[in-house]
GROMACS .gro file of C-alpha atoms in nm:
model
  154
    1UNK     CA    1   0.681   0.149   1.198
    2UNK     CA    2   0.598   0.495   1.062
    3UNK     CA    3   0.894   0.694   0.932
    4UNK     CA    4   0.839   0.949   1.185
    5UNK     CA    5   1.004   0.708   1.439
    6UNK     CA    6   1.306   0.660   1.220
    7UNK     CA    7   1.676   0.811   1.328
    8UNK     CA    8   1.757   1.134   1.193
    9UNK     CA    9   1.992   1.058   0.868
   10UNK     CA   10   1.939   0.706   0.919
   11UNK     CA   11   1.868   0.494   0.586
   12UNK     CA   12   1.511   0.359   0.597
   13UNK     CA   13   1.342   0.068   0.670
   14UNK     CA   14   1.319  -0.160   0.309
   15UNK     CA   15   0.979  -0.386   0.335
   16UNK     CA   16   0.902  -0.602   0.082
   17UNK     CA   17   1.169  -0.831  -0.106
   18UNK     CA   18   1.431  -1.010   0.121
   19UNK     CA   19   1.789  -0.860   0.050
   20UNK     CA   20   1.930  -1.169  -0.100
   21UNK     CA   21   1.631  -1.153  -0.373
   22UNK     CA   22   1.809  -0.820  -0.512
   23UNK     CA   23   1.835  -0.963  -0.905
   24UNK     CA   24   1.646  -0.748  -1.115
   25UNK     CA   25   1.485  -0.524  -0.771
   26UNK     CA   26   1.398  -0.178  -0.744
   27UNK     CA   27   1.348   0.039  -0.466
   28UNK     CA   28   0.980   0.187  -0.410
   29UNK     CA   29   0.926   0.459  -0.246
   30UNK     CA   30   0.532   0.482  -0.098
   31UNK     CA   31   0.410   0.736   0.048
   32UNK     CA   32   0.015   0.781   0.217
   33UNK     CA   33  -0.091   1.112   0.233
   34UNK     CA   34  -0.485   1.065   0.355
   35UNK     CA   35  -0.799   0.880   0.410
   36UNK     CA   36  -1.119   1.106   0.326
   37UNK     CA   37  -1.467   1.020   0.354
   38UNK     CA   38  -1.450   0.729   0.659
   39UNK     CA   39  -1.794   0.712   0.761
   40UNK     CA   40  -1.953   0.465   0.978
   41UNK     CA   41  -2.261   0.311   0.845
   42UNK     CA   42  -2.444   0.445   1.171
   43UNK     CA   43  -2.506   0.817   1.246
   44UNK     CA   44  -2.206   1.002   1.330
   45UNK     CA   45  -2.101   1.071   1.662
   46UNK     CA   46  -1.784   1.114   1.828
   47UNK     CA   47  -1.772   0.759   1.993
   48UNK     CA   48  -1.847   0.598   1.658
   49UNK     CA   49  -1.578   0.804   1.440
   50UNK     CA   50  -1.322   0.508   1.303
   51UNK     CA   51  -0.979   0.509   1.413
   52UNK     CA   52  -0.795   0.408   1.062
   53UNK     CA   53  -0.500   0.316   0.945
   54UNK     CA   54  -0.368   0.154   0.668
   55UNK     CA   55  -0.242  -0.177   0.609
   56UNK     CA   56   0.006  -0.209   0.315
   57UNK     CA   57   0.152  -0.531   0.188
   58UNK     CA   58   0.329  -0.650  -0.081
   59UNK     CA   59   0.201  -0.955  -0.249
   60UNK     CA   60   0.300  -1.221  -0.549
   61UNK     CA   61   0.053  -1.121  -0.827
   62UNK     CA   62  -0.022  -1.479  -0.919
   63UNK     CA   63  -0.121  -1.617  -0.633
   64UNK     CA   64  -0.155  -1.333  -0.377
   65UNK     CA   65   0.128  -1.480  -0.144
   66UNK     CA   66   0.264  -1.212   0.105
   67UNK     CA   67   0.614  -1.083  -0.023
   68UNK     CA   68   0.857  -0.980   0.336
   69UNK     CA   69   0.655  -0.850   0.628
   70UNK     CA   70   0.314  -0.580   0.667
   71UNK     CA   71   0.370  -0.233   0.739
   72UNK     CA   72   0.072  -0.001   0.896
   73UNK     CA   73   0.088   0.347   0.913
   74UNK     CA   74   0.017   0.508   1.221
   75UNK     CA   75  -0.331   0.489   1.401
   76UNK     CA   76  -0.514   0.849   1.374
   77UNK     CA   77  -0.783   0.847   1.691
   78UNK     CA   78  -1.201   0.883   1.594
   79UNK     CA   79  -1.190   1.139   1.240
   80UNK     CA   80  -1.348   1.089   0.905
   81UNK     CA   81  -1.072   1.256   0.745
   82UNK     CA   82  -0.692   1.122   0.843
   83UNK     CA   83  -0.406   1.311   0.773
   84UNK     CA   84  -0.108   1.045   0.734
   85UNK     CA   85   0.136   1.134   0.501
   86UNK     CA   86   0.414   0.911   0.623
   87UNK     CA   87   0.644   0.731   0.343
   88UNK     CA   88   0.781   0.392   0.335
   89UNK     CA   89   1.056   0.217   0.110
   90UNK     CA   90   0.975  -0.151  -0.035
   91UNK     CA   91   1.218  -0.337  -0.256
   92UNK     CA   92   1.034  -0.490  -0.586
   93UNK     CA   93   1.055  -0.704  -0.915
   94UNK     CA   94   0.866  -0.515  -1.181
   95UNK     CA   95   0.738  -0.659  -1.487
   96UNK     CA   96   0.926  -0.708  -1.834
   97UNK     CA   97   0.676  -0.717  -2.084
   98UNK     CA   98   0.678  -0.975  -2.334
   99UNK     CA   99   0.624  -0.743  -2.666
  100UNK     CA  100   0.553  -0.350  -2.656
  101UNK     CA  101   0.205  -0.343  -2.529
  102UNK     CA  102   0.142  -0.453  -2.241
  103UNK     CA  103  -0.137  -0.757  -2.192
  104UNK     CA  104  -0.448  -0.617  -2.039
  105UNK     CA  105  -0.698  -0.807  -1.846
  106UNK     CA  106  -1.068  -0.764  -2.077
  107UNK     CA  107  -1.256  -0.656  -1.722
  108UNK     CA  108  -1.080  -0.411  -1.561
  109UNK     CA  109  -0.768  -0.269  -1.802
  110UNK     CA  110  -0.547  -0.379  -1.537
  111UNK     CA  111  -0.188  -0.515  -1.681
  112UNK     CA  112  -0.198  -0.842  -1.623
  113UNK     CA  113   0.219  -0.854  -1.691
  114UNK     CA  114   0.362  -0.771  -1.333
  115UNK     CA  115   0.515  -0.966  -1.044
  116UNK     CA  116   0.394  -0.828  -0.750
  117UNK     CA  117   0.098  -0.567  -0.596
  118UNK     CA  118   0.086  -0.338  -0.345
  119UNK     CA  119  -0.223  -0.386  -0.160
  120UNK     CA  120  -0.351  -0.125   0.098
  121UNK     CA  121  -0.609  -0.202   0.306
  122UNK     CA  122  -0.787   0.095   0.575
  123UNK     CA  123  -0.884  -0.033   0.878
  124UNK     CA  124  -1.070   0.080   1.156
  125UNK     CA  125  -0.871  -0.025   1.463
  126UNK     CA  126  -1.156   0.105   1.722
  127UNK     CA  127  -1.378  -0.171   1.664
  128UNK     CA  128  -1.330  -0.404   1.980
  129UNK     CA  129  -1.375  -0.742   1.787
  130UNK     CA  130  -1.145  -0.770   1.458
  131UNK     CA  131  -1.070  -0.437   1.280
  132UNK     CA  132  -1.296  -0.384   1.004
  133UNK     CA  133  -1.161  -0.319   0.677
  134UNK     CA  134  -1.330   0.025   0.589
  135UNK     CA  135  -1.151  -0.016   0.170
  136UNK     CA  136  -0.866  -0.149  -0.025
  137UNK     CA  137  -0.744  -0.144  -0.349
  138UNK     CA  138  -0.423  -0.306  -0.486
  139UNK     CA  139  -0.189  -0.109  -0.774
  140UNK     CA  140  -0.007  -0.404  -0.969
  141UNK     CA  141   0.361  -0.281  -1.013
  142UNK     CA  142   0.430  -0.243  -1.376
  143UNK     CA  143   0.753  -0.069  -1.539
  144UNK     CA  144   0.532   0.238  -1.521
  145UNK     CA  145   0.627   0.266  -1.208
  146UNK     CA  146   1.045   0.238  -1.307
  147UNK     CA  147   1.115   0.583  -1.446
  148UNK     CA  148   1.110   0.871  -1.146
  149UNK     CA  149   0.753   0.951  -1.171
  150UNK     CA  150   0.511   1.021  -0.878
  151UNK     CA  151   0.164   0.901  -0.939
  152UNK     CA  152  -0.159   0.966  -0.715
  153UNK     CA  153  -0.387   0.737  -0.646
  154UNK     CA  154  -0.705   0.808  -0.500
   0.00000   0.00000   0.00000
């Protein structure tokens, strides 16, 4: 559901967390703005342009369970370049470090101290078998994320 289809006024849709899991939860506030750069591995043509759209889900860090139900942005029809900026709401546990700084994986500098990721995942929904997963990337939810701040990710 994109929040384009929402009521006028009308709180929006929470993904994510159940409500009775609301201990220690905050409210996220997602937004995806655009997908640059989709190119089929083929020459470009018009009937070979993807038709993306992006998958996210919430997930338990540790062992990558889903957390509440997927949300997908809207489908944008045969571009390279997809405008989507649509904005979604998902309720989240994030991480109380143990000491001041937080632990850090040794390969990628990723905190390894959260509870859950957001993983997004663009798709090409034109293919006629499965959709194909043109990238993903996963932000683990850290109390970086607790203080007001907007933060780009590209």
């Amino acid at each position: 559901m994109s929040s384009s289809n929402q009521i006028p006024n009308s709180p929006p849709e929470i993904y994510g967390l159940e409500p009775d899991q609301l201990e220690n939860s905050v409210i996220l506030k997602v937004t995806v703005l655009e997908a640059e750069g989709l190119c089929p591995k083929k020459s470009i043509t018009l009937n070979n342009r993807p038709s993306p759209c992006v998958l996210i889900t919430l997930r338990e860090a540790k062992d990558h369970s889903l957390c509440g139900s997927c949300i997908h942005t809207t489908t944008k029809t045969r571009t390279l370049n997809a405008d989507f900026n649509e904005s979604f709401y998902f309720r989240v546990k994030l991480a109380v470090p143990n000491n001041i700084q937080s632990t850090l994986n040794q390969n990628s500098e990723i905190p390894t101290d959260h509870i859950h990721q957001l993983n997004f995942q663009v798709k090409d929904e034109s293919s006629k078998q499965k959709a194909k997963i043109l990238g993903q990337f996963t932000i683990p939810l850290t109390l970086n994320y607790d203080n007001g701040q907007e933060m780009m990710f590209n």
